[in-house]
Coordinates of C-alpha atoms in Angstrom, one line a residue:
X206 CA -19.4 -6.6 4.0
X207 CA -17.1 -8.5 6.3
X208 CA -17.4 -12.2 6.8
X209 CA -16.8 -13.5 10.2
X210 CA -15.0 -16.7 10.8
X211 CA -18.3 -18.2 12.0
X212 CA -20.0 -17.9 8.6
X213 CA -18.8 -19.2 5.4
X214 CA -20.6 -18.0 2.2
X215 CA -19.7 -21.2 0.4
X216 CA -20.9 -24.6 1.4
X217 CA -19.0 -27.7 0.4
X218 CA -20.5 -31.1 0.2
X219 CA -19.7 -33.5 3.0
X220 CA -17.1 -36.2 2.2
X221 CA -18.2 -39.8 2.3
X222 CA -16.6 -41.9 5.1
X223 CA -13.6 -43.9 4.1
X224 CA -13.3 -47.7 4.4
X225 CA -12.6 -49.0 7.9
X226 CA -8.9 -49.4 8.8
X227 CA -7.8 -53.0 9.0
X228 CA -4.2 -52.4 10.1
X229 CA -2.3 -49.9 12.2
X230 CA -0.7 -47.1 10.2
X231 CA 2.7 -48.0 8.9
X232 CA 5.8 -45.8 9.1
X233 CA 6.6 -44.0 6.0
X234 CA 9.3 -45.4 3.9
X235 CA 9.5 -42.1 2.0
X236 CA 12.6 -41.4 0.3
X237 CA 15.0 -39.5 2.4
X238 CA 18.6 -39.4 1.6
X239 CA 20.8 -40.9 4.2
X240 CA 22.5 -38.1 6.2
X241 CA 26.1 -37.7 5.2
X242 CA 28.5 -37.3 8.1
X243 CA 30.9 -34.6 7.0
X244 CA 32.8 -34.9 10.3
X245 CA 34.8 -38.0 11.1
X246 CA 36.6 -38.6 14.4
X247 CA 40.3 -38.3 14.5
X248 CA 40.9 -42.1 14.9
X249 CA 38.8 -42.9 11.8
X250 CA 40.6 -40.1 9.9
X251 CA 43.9 -41.7 10.8
X252 CA 42.8 -45.2 9.9
X253 CA 41.0 -43.9 6.7
X254 CA 37.9 -45.8 7.5
X255 CA 34.2 -44.8 7.4
X256 CA 32.9 -43.1 10.5
X257 CA 29.3 -43.0 11.7
X258 CA 29.8 -39.4 12.9
X259 CA 29.0 -37.7 16.1
X260 CA 28.3 -38.3 18.9
X261 CA 31.3 -40.0 20.3
X262 CA 32.0 -42.8 20.5
X263 CA 31.3 -43.7 16.8
X264 CA 30.5 -47.3 15.8
X265 CA 34.0 -48.1 14.6
X266 CA 35.7 -46.8 17.7
X267 CA 33.2 -48.6 19.9
X268 CA 34.0 -51.8 18.1
X269 CA 37.7 -51.3 18.1
X270 CA 37.6 -50.0 21.8
X271 CA 39.6 -46.9 20.9
X272 CA 39.4 -43.4 22.1
X273 CA 37.0 -41.3 19.9
X274 CA 37.4 -37.6 19.6
X275 CA 35.7 -35.2 17.1
X276 CA 37.3 -31.9 16.0
X277 CA 34.9 -29.9 13.9
X278 CA 37.6 -27.5 12.8
X279 CA 39.3 -30.4 10.9
X280 CA 36.2 -30.7 8.7
X281 CA 37.5 -28.9 5.6
X282 CA 34.0 -28.1 4.4
X283 CA 33.0 -26.1 7.5
X284 CA 33.3 -22.3 7.7
X285 CA 35.5 -22.6 10.9
X286 CA 38.0 -24.6 8.8
X287 CA 37.9 -22.0 6.1
X288 CA 38.7 -19.3 8.5
X289 CA 41.5 -21.4 10.0
X290 CA 42.9 -22.1 6.5
X291 CA 42.9 -18.5 5.5
X292 CA 44.7 -17.6 8.8
X293 CA 47.3 -20.3 8.1
X294 CA 47.8 -19.1 4.6
X295 CA 48.4 -15.6 5.9
X296 CA 51.0 -17.0 8.4
X297 CA 52.8 -18.7 5.6
X298 CA 52.7 -15.5 3.5
X299 CA 54.1 -13.4 6.4
X300 CA 56.8 -15.9 7.0
X301 CA 57.9 -15.8 3.4
X302 CA 57.9 -12.0 3.4
X303 CA 60.1 -11.9 6.6
X304 CA 62.4 -14.5 5.2
X305 CA 63.0 -12.6 2.0
X306 CA 63.6 -9.3 3.8
X307 CA 66.0 -10.9 6.3
X308 CA 68.0 -12.6 3.5
X309 CA 68.4 -9.3 1.8
X310 CA 70.1 -7.7 4.8
X311 CA 71.8 -10.7 6.5
X312 CA 75.5 -10.7 6.9
X313 CA 77.5 -13.9 6.1
X314 CA 77.2 -15.7 9.5
X315 CA 73.5 -15.1 9.8
X316 CA 72.9 -16.0 6.2
X317 CA 74.7 -19.2 6.7
X318 CA 72.7 -20.0 9.8
X319 CA 69.4 -19.4 8.0
X320 CA 70.4 -21.5 5.0
X321 CA 71.5 -24.4 7.3
X322 CA 68.1 -24.4 8.9
X323 CA 66.5 -24.6 5.5
X324 CA 68.8 -27.3 4.3
X325 CA 68.2 -29.4 7.4
X326 CA 64.5 -29.1 6.8
X327 CA 64.0 -27.5 10.2
X328 CA 60.5 -26.9 11.4
X329 CA 59.0 -23.7 10.1
X330 CA 58.5 -22.5 13.7
X331 CA 62.3 -22.5 14.1
X332 CA 62.9 -20.5 10.9
X333 CA 60.2 -18.0 11.9
X334 CA 62.0 -17.6 15.3
X335 CA 65.1 -16.5 13.5
X336 CA 63.6 -14.2 10.8
X337 CA 60.9 -12.6 12.9
X338 CA 57.9 -14.5 11.4
X339 CA 54.6 -15.0 13.1
X340 CA 54.7 -16.7 16.5
X341 CA 52.5 -19.6 15.7
X342 CA 52.5 -23.2 14.5
X343 CA 52.4 -23.9 10.8
X344 CA 50.1 -26.5 9.2
X345 CA 51.5 -29.2 6.9
X346 CA 51.9 -27.6 3.4
X347 CA 50.2 -30.6 1.7
X348 CA 47.2 -30.5 4.0
X349 CA 47.0 -26.8 3.6
X350 CA 47.0 -27.1 -0.2
X351 CA 44.1 -29.6 0.0
X352 CA 42.2 -27.4 2.4
X353 CA 42.6 -24.4 0.1
X354 CA 41.2 -26.2 -2.9
X355 CA 38.2 -27.6 -0.9
X356 CA 37.5 -24.2 0.6
X357 CA 37.5 -22.6 -2.9
X358 CA 35.2 -25.3 -4.4
X359 CA 32.9 -25.1 -1.4
X360 CA 32.5 -21.3 -0.9
X361 CA 33.8 -19.8 -4.1
X362 CA 33.8 -16.0 -3.8
X363 CA 31.7 -15.8 -0.7
X364 CA 33.3 -13.6 1.9
X365 CA 34.5 -15.3 5.1
X366 CA 35.0 -13.2 8.2
X367 CA 38.3 -13.7 9.9
X368 CA 40.1 -11.7 12.6
X369 CA 42.8 -9.4 11.3
X370 CA 46.5 -10.3 11.6
X371 CA 47.0 -7.4 14.0
X372 CA 46.3 -9.8 16.8
X373 CA 48.8 -12.3 15.6
X374 CA 51.8 -12.5 18.0
X375 CA 55.1 -11.7 16.4
X376 CA 58.6 -13.0 16.9
X377 CA 61.0 -10.8 18.9
X378 CA 63.1 -9.8 15.9
X379 CA 60.2 -8.4 13.9
X380 CA 59.4 -4.7 13.7
X381 CA 55.8 -5.5 14.1
X382 CA 56.5 -5.8 17.8
X383 CA 56.7 -2.1 17.7
X384 CA 54.2 -1.1 15.0
X385 CA 51.1 -2.9 13.9
X386 CA 52.7 -3.2 10.4
X387 CA 55.7 -1.6 8.7
X388 CA 53.3 0.5 6.6
X389 CA 51.7 2.0 9.7
X390 CA 54.8 3.8 10.7
X391 CA 54.7 7.1 8.8
X392 CA 56.6 10.4 9.2
X393 CA 53.8 12.9 8.9
X394 CA 51.4 11.4 11.4
X395 CA 51.3 8.9 14.2
X396 CA 51.0 5.3 13.3
X397 CA 47.5 4.0 13.1
X398 CA 46.3 2.0 16.1
X399 CA 43.1 0.0 15.8
X400 CA 39.9 1.8 16.9
X401 CA 38.6 0.5 20.1
X402 CA 35.0 0.0 18.9
X403 CA 36.0 -2.5 16.3
X404 CA 38.6 -4.3 18.3
X405 CA 37.4 -7.5 19.9
X406 CA 38.5 -7.8 23.5
X407 CA 39.9 -11.3 22.6
X408 CA 42.4 -9.7 20.2
X409 CA 44.2 -8.2 23.1
X410 CA 45.1 -11.8 24.2
X411 CA 48.4 -12.9 22.6
X412 CA 50.8 -15.7 23.4
X413 CA 53.2 -13.1 24.9
X414 CA 50.5 -11.6 27.2
X415 CA 49.3 -15.0 28.3
X416 CA 52.8 -16.0 29.3
X417 CA 53.7 -12.6 30.8
X418 CA 54.5 -12.6 34.5
X419 CA 55.6 -9.1 35.7
X420 CA 58.9 -8.9 37.6
X421 CA 57.3 -6.9 40.4
X422 CA 53.8 -7.5 41.7
X423 CA 52.3 -4.2 43.0
X424 CA 48.7 -3.1 43.6
X425 CA 46.8 -0.5 41.5
X426 CA 44.8 0.7 44.5
X427 CA 45.2 3.2 46.2
X428 CA 47.8 4.6 43.8
X429 CA 45.9 5.4 40.6
X430 CA 42.3 6.0 39.5
X431 CA 43.2 5.4 35.8
X432 CA 42.9 1.6 36.1
X433 CA 42.0 -1.0 38.7
X434 CA 44.1 -3.7 37.1
X435 CA 46.9 -4.9 39.4
X436 CA 48.4 -6.8 36.4
X437 CA 48.6 -3.6 34.2
X438 CA 50.2 -1.6 36.9
X439 CA 52.6 -4.4 37.8
X440 CA 53.4 -4.7 34.1
X441 CA 54.2 -1.0 33.7
X442 CA 56.2 -0.8 36.9
X443 CA 58.3 -3.8 35.7
X444 CA 58.9 -2.1 32.4
X445 CA 60.1 1.1 34.0
X446 CA 62.6 -0.6 36.4
X447 CA 63.9 -2.7 33.5
X448 CA 64.5 -0.2 30.8
X449 CA 64.3 3.4 32.2
X450 CA 65.3 3.5 35.9
X451 CA 68.9 2.2 35.6
X452 CA 69.9 5.1 33.3
X453 CA 68.1 7.8 35.5
X454 CA 67.7 6.6 39.1
X455 CA 65.6 9.4 40.4
X456 CA 64.4 7.1 43.2
X457 CA 65.6 4.1 45.2
X458 CA 64.1 1.0 43.6
X459 CA 64.0 -1.2 46.7
X460 CA 62.5 1.5 48.9
X461 CA 59.9 2.6 46.4
X462 CA 58.7 -1.0 45.6
X463 CA 58.5 -1.9 49.3
X464 CA 56.3 1.1 50.1
X465 CA 54.1 0.7 46.9
X466 CA 53.4 -2.9 47.9
X467 CA 52.5 -1.8 51.4
X468 CA 49.8 0.5 49.9
X469 CA 50.1 3.1 52.6
X470 CA 49.0 6.6 51.5
X471 CA 51.0 8.2 54.3
X472 CA 54.3 6.9 52.9
X473 CA 57.1 9.4 52.3
X474 CA 58.5 7.4 49.4
X475 CA 55.5 6.5 47.4
X476 CA 52.5 8.7 46.6
X477 CA 49.7 8.6 43.9
X478 CA 51.4 11.6 42.2
X479 CA 54.7 9.8 41.9
X480 CA 53.1 6.5 40.9
X481 CA 51.1 8.1 38.1
X482 CA 54.1 10.0 36.8
X483 CA 56.1 6.7 36.7
X484 CA 53.3 4.8 35.0
X485 CA 53.1 7.6 32.3
X486 CA 56.8 7.0 31.3
X487 CA 56.5 3.3 31.5
X488 CA 53.5 3.3 29.2
X489 CA 55.8 4.4 26.3
X490 CA 57.2 0.9 26.4
X491 CA 53.9 -0.8 26.3
X492 CA 51.6 -1.7 23.3
X493 CA 48.6 -2.4 25.5
X494 CA 45.5 -0.4 24.4
X495 CA 44.8 0.4 28.1
X496 CA 47.6 2.9 28.2
X497 CA 46.3 5.0 25.3
X498 CA 44.1 8.1 25.8
X499 CA 43.1 8.0 22.2
X500 CA 42.8 4.6 20.4
X501 CA 43.9 6.1 17.1
X502 CA 46.9 8.0 18.4
X503 CA 50.0 6.0 19.2
X504 CA 51.6 9.1 20.8
X505 CA 48.9 9.1 23.5
X506 CA 50.6 6.3 25.3
X507 CA 50.7 7.2 29.0
X508 CA 48.6 10.3 28.6
X509 CA 45.8 9.1 31.0
X510 CA 48.4 8.6 33.8
X511 CA 50.1 11.9 33.0
X512 CA 46.8 13.8 33.1
X513 CA 46.1 12.2 36.5
X514 CA 49.5 13.1 37.8
X515 CA 49.0 16.7 36.6
X516 CA 45.7 16.9 38.3
X517 CA 47.2 15.6 41.6
X518 CA 50.1 18.0 41.3
X519 CA 47.8 21.0 40.8
X520 CA 45.7 19.9 43.8
X521 CA 48.7 19.5 46.1
X522 CA 50.3 22.8 45.0
X523 CA 47.1 24.6 46.0
X524 CA 46.5 22.7 49.2
X525 CA 47.2 24.4 52.5
X526 CA 46.9 21.3 54.7
X527 CA 49.4 18.5 55.4
X528 CA 49.9 17.5 51.8
X529 CA 52.9 19.8 51.3
X530 CA 54.1 20.2 47.7
X531 CA 57.7 20.2 48.9
X532 CA 57.8 16.5 49.7
X533 CA 60.6 14.4 48.2
X534 CA 58.3 12.2 46.3
X535 CA 56.8 15.3 44.6
X536 CA 60.2 16.4 43.4
X537 CA 60.7 12.9 42.0
X538 CA 57.3 13.0 40.3
X539 CA 58.2 16.3 38.6
X540 CA 61.4 14.8 37.2
X541 CA 59.3 11.9 35.7
X542 CA 56.8 14.4 34.3
X543 CA 59.7 16.4 32.8
X544 CA 61.0 13.3 31.0
X545 CA 57.5 12.4 29.7
X546 CA 56.9 15.9 28.3
X547 CA 60.3 15.7 26.6
X548 CA 59.4 12.4 24.9
X549 CA 56.3 14.1 23.6
X550 CA 58.4 16.8 21.9
X551 CA 57.3 19.5 24.4
X552 CA 60.8 20.6 25.2
X553 CA 59.9 24.1 26.6
X554 CA 57.2 22.7 28.9
X555 CA 59.6 20.0 30.0
X556 CA 62.3 22.6 30.9
X557 CA 59.8 24.6 32.9
X558 CA 58.7 21.5 34.9
X559 CA 62.4 20.7 35.6
X560 CA 62.8 24.2 36.8
X561 CA 60.0 23.6 39.3
X562 CA 61.7 20.5 40.6
X563 CA 65.0 22.3 41.0
X564 CA 63.4 25.1 43.0
X565 CA 61.6 22.7 45.3
X566 CA 64.8 20.6 45.8
X567 CA 66.8 23.7 46.7
X568 CA 64.0 24.8 49.1
X569 CA 64.2 21.4 50.8
X570 CA 68.0 21.7 51.2
X571 CA 68.3 18.7 48.9
X572 CA 71.7 19.8 47.6
X573 CA 73.0 20.5 51.1
X574 CA 75.1 18.1 53.2
X575 CA 74.3 17.1 55.8
X576 CA 70.5 17.5 56.1
X577 CA 69.3 20.8 57.6
X578 CA 69.7 20.8 61.4
X579 CA 66.0 21.0 62.1
X580 CA 65.2 17.9 60.1
X581 CA 65.1 14.5 61.6
X582 CA 65.8 11.8 59.1
X583 CA 66.6 8.1 58.8
X584 CA 69.6 6.7 56.9
X585 CA 67.1 5.4 54.3
X586 CA 65.7 8.9 53.8
X587 CA 69.2 10.4 53.5
X588 CA 70.2 7.9 50.9
X589 CA 67.1 8.6 48.8
X590 CA 67.6 12.3 49.1
X591 CA 71.2 12.0 47.8
X592 CA 70.1 9.8 44.9
X593 CA 67.3 12.3 43.9
X594 CA 69.6 15.3 44.2
X595 CA 72.2 13.7 41.8
X596 CA 69.3 12.6 39.5
X597 CA 68.2 16.3 39.2
X598 CA 71.8 17.4 38.5
X599 CA 72.3 14.8 35.8
X600 CA 69.0 15.6 34.1
X601 CA 69.5 19.4 34.3
X602 CA 73.1 19.2 32.9
X603 CA 72.1 17.0 30.0
X604 CA 69.0 19.0 29.1
X605 CA 70.7 22.4 29.3
X606 CA 73.4 21.4 26.8
X607 CA 70.9 19.6 24.6
X608 CA 68.7 22.7 24.4
X609 CA 71.7 25.1 24.5
X610 CA 70.5 26.9 27.6
X611 CA 72.9 28.3 30.1
X612 CA 71.6 27.3 33.5
X613 CA 74.5 26.2 35.7
X614 CA 73.5 24.2 38.8
X615 CA 75.9 23.5 41.6
X616 CA 76.7 19.9 42.3
X617 CA 75.1 18.3 45.4
X618 CA 77.5 18.4 48.3
X619 CA 76.9 14.8 49.2
X620 CA 79.1 12.2 47.7
X621 CA 77.2 9.9 45.2
X622 CA 78.9 6.9 46.8
X623 CA 76.9 7.5 50.0
X624 CA 73.9 5.9 48.1
X625 CA 75.6 2.6 48.8
X626 CA 76.3 -0.5 46.8
X627 CA 72.8 -1.9 46.9
X628 CA 72.2 -3.7 43.5
X629 CA 69.7 -5.8 41.7
X630 CA 69.6 -8.7 39.3
X631 CA 68.6 -7.6 35.8
X632 CA 66.8 -9.5 33.1
X633 CA 64.9 -8.3 30.1
X634 CA 61.2 -7.9 30.6
X635 CA 58.9 -9.1 29.2
X636 CA 60.6 -12.5 29.2
X637 CA 58.0 -14.6 27.4
X638 CA 59.3 -14.1 23.9
X639 CA 62.7 -15.6 24.7
X640 CA 63.9 -18.0 27.3
X641 CA 67.7 -17.9 26.8
X642 CA 68.4 -14.7 28.7
X643 CA 70.6 -15.0 31.7
X644 CA 70.2 -13.0 34.8
X645 CA 72.8 -10.3 35.1
X646 CA 73.8 -7.7 37.6
X647 CA 72.2 -4.4 37.0
X648 CA 75.4 -2.6 38.2
X649 CA 73.3 0.3 39.4
X650 CA 76.1 1.9 41.6
X651 CA 78.5 1.9 38.5
X652 CA 75.8 3.4 36.3
X653 CA 75.2 6.2 38.9
X654 CA 78.9 7.0 39.1
X655 CA 79.3 7.0 35.4
X656 CA 76.4 9.3 34.8
X657 CA 77.6 11.7 37.5
X658 CA 81.1 11.9 35.9
X659 CA 79.7 12.8 32.5
X660 CA 77.2 15.3 34.0
X661 CA 79.9 17.2 35.8
X662 CA 81.7 17.7 32.5
X663 CA 78.5 18.7 30.8
X664 CA 77.9 21.2 33.6
X665 CA 81.3 22.8 32.9
X666 CA 80.6 22.8 29.1
X667 CA 77.8 25.2 29.7
X668 CA 80.5 27.8 30.1
X669 CA 81.2 27.6 26.4
X670 CA 77.8 29.0 25.7
X671 CA 78.5 32.0 27.8
X672 CA 81.9 32.5 26.1
X673 CA 80.4 32.3 22.7
X674 CA 77.8 35.0 23.6
X675 CA 80.6 37.2 25.0
X676 CA 82.5 37.1 21.8
X677 CA 85.6 35.1 22.9
X678 CA 88.3 34.6 20.2
X679 CA 87.9 31.4 18.0
X680 CA 91.3 30.2 19.3
X681 CA 90.3 30.5 22.9
X682 CA 86.9 29.0 22.2
X683 CA 88.5 26.0 20.5
X684 CA 91.2 25.5 23.1
X685 CA 88.7 25.2 25.9
X686 CA 86.5 22.9 23.8
X687 CA 89.5 20.7 23.2
X688 CA 90.2 20.5 27.0
X689 CA 86.6 19.3 27.6
X690 CA 86.9 16.8 24.8
X691 CA 90.1 15.4 26.5
X692 CA 88.2 14.9 29.7
X693 CA 85.4 13.1 27.9
X694 CA 87.8 11.0 25.9
X695 CA 89.8 10.0 29.1
X696 CA 86.5 8.9 30.7
X697 CA 85.7 6.8 27.6
X698 CA 89.0 5.0 28.0
X699 CA 88.1 3.9 31.5
X700 CA 84.6 2.7 30.6
X701 CA 84.1 -0.8 28.9
X702 CA 84.5 -0.7 25.2
X703 CA 81.7 -1.7 22.8
X704 CA 83.4 -5.0 22.1
X705 CA 83.7 -5.7 25.8
X706 CA 80.1 -4.9 26.4
X707 CA 79.0 -7.2 23.6
X708 CA 80.3 -10.2 25.5
X709 CA 78.0 -9.5 28.5
X710 CA 75.5 -6.9 27.2
X711 CA 73.4 -4.8 29.6
X712 CA 71.5 -1.8 28.2
X713 CA 72.4 0.6 30.9
X714 CA 76.1 0.1 30.2
X715 CA 75.4 1.1 26.6
X716 CA 73.4 4.0 27.8
X717 CA 76.3 5.6 29.7
X718 CA 78.8 5.2 26.8
X719 CA 76.2 6.6 24.4
X720 CA 75.6 9.6 26.7
X721 CA 79.4 10.3 26.7
X722 CA 79.5 10.2 22.9
X723 CA 76.4 12.4 22.8
X724 CA 78.2 14.9 25.0
X725 CA 81.1 15.0 22.6
X726 CA 78.8 15.6 19.6
X727 CA 77.0 18.4 21.6
X728 CA 80.3 19.9 22.6
X729 CA 81.6 20.3 19.0
X730 CA 78.1 21.4 17.9
X731 CA 78.6 24.5 20.1
X732 CA 82.0 25.4 18.6
X733 CA 81.4 24.2 15.0
X734 CA 81.4 27.5 13.1
X735 CA 81.5 27.3 9.3
X736 CA 83.1 30.7 9.2
X737 CA 86.2 29.1 10.8
X738 CA 87.1 26.3 8.4
X739 CA 90.3 25.4 10.3
X740 CA 88.3 24.4 13.3
X741 CA 85.1 23.2 11.5
X742 CA 86.9 20.3 9.8
X743 CA 88.2 19.0 13.1
X744 CA 84.8 19.5 14.7
X745 CA 83.2 17.5 11.9
X746 CA 85.7 14.7 12.4
X747 CA 85.1 14.4 16.1
X748 CA 81.3 14.4 15.6
X749 CA 81.2 11.8 12.9
X750 CA 83.6 9.5 14.7
X751 CA 81.4 9.7 17.8
X752 CA 78.3 9.0 15.7
X753 CA 79.9 6.0 14.2
X754 CA 80.7 4.5 17.6
X755 CA 77.3 5.4 18.9
X756 CA 75.8 3.4 16.0
X757 CA 78.0 0.4 17.1
X758 CA 76.5 0.6 20.5
X759 CA 73.0 0.8 19.0
X760 CA 73.7 -2.2 16.8
X761 CA 75.0 -4.3 19.8
X762 CA 71.9 -3.4 21.8
X763 CA 69.7 -4.4 18.9
X764 CA 71.4 -7.7 18.4
X765 CA 71.0 -8.5 22.1
X766 CA 67.5 -7.2 22.7
X767 CA 66.0 -6.2 19.3
X768 CA 64.1 -3.0 18.9
X769 CA 61.1 -4.1 21.0
X770 CA 62.2 -2.1 24.0
X771 CA 64.7 0.8 23.9
X772 CA 65.6 2.9 27.0
X773 CA 64.2 6.4 26.6
X774 CA 67.6 7.9 27.4
X775 CA 68.8 6.6 24.0
X776 CA 66.3 8.8 22.2
X777 CA 68.2 12.2 22.3
X778 CA 71.4 10.4 21.3
X779 CA 69.8 8.9 18.2
X780 CA 68.4 12.3 17.3
X781 CA 71.7 14.2 17.5
X782 CA 73.6 11.3 15.8
X783 CA 71.1 11.3 12.9
X784 CA 71.4 15.1 12.4
X785 CA 75.2 14.9 12.3
X786 CA 75.3 12.0 9.8
X787 CA 72.6 13.4 7.6
X788 CA 74.8 16.5 7.3
X789 CA 78.0 14.7 6.6
X790 CA 76.7 11.5 5.0
X791 CA 79.2 10.2 2.3
X792 CA 79.6 7.2 0.1
X793 CA 81.7 5.2 2.6
X794 CA 80.3 1.9 3.9
X795 CA 81.0 3.0 7.5
X796 CA 79.0 6.2 7.1
X797 CA 76.0 4.5 5.4
X798 CA 75.9 1.6 7.9
X799 CA 76.0 4.0 10.8
X800 CA 73.3 6.1 9.3
X801 CA 71.1 3.1 8.6
X802 CA 71.5 1.8 12.2
X803 CA 70.6 5.2 13.7
X804 CA 67.6 5.3 11.3
X805 CA 66.4 2.0 12.6
X806 CA 66.4 3.2 16.1
X807 CA 65.0 6.6 15.1
X808 CA 62.1 4.9 13.3
X809 CA 61.4 2.5 16.2
X810 CA 61.5 5.3 18.8
X811 CA 59.6 7.6 16.5
X812 CA 56.6 5.3 16.6
X813 CA 56.4 6.0 20.4
X814 CA 58.1 9.3 20.9
X815 CA 56.8 12.3 19.1
X816 CA 60.1 14.1 19.7
X817 CA 62.1 11.5 17.7
X818 CA 59.4 11.3 15.0
X819 CA 59.9 15.1 14.3
X820 CA 63.6 14.6 13.8
X821 CA 63.0 11.7 11.4
X822 CA 60.5 13.7 9.5
X823 CA 62.9 16.7 9.2
X824 CA 65.7 14.4 7.9
X825 CA 63.4 12.9 5.3
X826 CA 62.2 16.3 4.1
X827 CA 65.8 17.6 3.9
X828 CA 66.9 14.5 1.9
X829 CA 64.1 15.2 -0.6
X830 CA 64.8 18.9 -0.8
X831 CA 68.6 18.3 -1.4
X832 CA 67.9 15.4 -3.7
X833 CA 70.3 13.2 -1.8
X834 CA 71.0 9.8 -3.4
X835 CA 70.5 7.5 -0.5
X836 CA 71.2 3.7 -0.6
X837 CA 68.2 1.5 -1.1
X838 CA 68.4 0.1 2.4
X839 CA 68.2 3.6 4.0
X840 CA 65.3 4.6 1.7
X841 CA 63.4 1.5 2.8
X842 CA 64.0 2.3 6.5
X843 CA 62.9 5.9 6.1
X844 CA 59.8 4.7 4.4
X845 CA 59.0 2.5 7.3
X846 CA 59.8 -0.8 5.6
X847 CA 62.0 -3.4 7.3
X848 CA 63.6 -1.1 9.9
X849 CA 62.9 -3.5 12.7
X850 CA 64.2 -6.7 11.3
X851 CA 67.4 -7.9 12.8
X852 CA 69.9 -8.5 9.9

């Protein structure tokens, strides 16, 4: 039987009334411990006096008429302070690791510079700048020690959540600018990139990104559907014109940027297809998560833009209306797509796309001079046509020799000098991590001429592939190769030497010299027949000497601009240089230093370019199979440790 709340089975006797109250109730004086203020204001902390605690102003500051400010993070018994202490300890640990690795590899001048900073008790921030430590301020060691002891006594073994060090900005000289950590860079698989679901959006914000101001401000709309961020598109466009465009020059920089800013879809010089193709290549220089198609695949950089470009190209190729697939901008877009596929290690697909660009260009009369009679064109359009035609010729000549494919292409009939002397100022971008860079001349006309001179020789070298297939005599084969080498060597004598370029370094000047050295190695790769030892020894000599000089160029570039950004044109040169030196590596200091330098570039590029990662993987496997005794420095680089530090 249930009892309702209106009926109580038990009856208690009524209480007798208490005595009448004579006084009002008094406040309880019950024992409550006075509240201890664990947070003191900064003024009281400095004066080492007792503080009444929040809220400001405290009693002491009110009496002294001083400014009162409370910083809860300075309270060493709070969890926020524990988190900060752990992060600062991590910063000190990373700085120590960077310092040790740098001291192991530093030459005498750099070692002396670091030791002088230490002897002069320079701020830790200055030392971190030199050795590639974390880009942060460092707490006072004594205060940090006290904080550590208090944190341990307060929390013991309780876990404290802190954000990972992946979001910690790094100095320019550190390899972590390229990879999230040295251990992340492996040979067998792409380096691990943080999964998007577990990455806080705040971790994308670093000191560098906050200070980053793109060189060129361009709109995202109406050019791409991949992102609506004007900043991201401006960032990528700035990267492309800083690091990749000078060595390729498929388009006119001034004309393209002017039309992109105007945001006119009817433009003949800027289209969504061309913009997305350009953004795909530029993404290989960016560590932003927005350029990845898969957050756990570092090689998916730029894939969203490439997929969009491919979709647009297929739509235009099938269209029957005014969007003709034979427009100049579409030819330029195919050249960009060709380069992107090559960086991904898809050489066959890259060659096919380049073939499409050549056919379209020939159909448009791009290699003819002057323009076809029925066409009406402006001087601006004529200049861009000439520039694009020579860009196709350069890429086709280089790729055919690299892939050992006989595919001769006639030179454009227009003189490259008709592109004019229009030039730009050049400065490394992003600029936030260093402020001492001076503005230099990009020297774009000189770079164009230099690349054309080398490509003409490469185009002629393709004839050796035909002769080899026709069974030419070894003597004739070698004699013709020697003639081509003399032409390349003569060109090298006219171009600034490595020591001259070190005085006023500009990456594109290194690129052109490196491309000539790459051509020499490729030339003797064609005629290097082990069955002919009288010629093989000379071929080996020319190849190794070119690889040594190539390594000098790489080292000069690294000293000036670190490994953070490397022009993509240097990738194929690093690959062929590594293959040659891995084959002829000896115990000489010159050989090992050159191989180590190329390994550094190979590892850095391999983190972003699958094509280079394959070469590095092959070299490592070969070294293991042949049981090569490699120096400790090279082993560390091939294992992904310390390859990015600037010794």
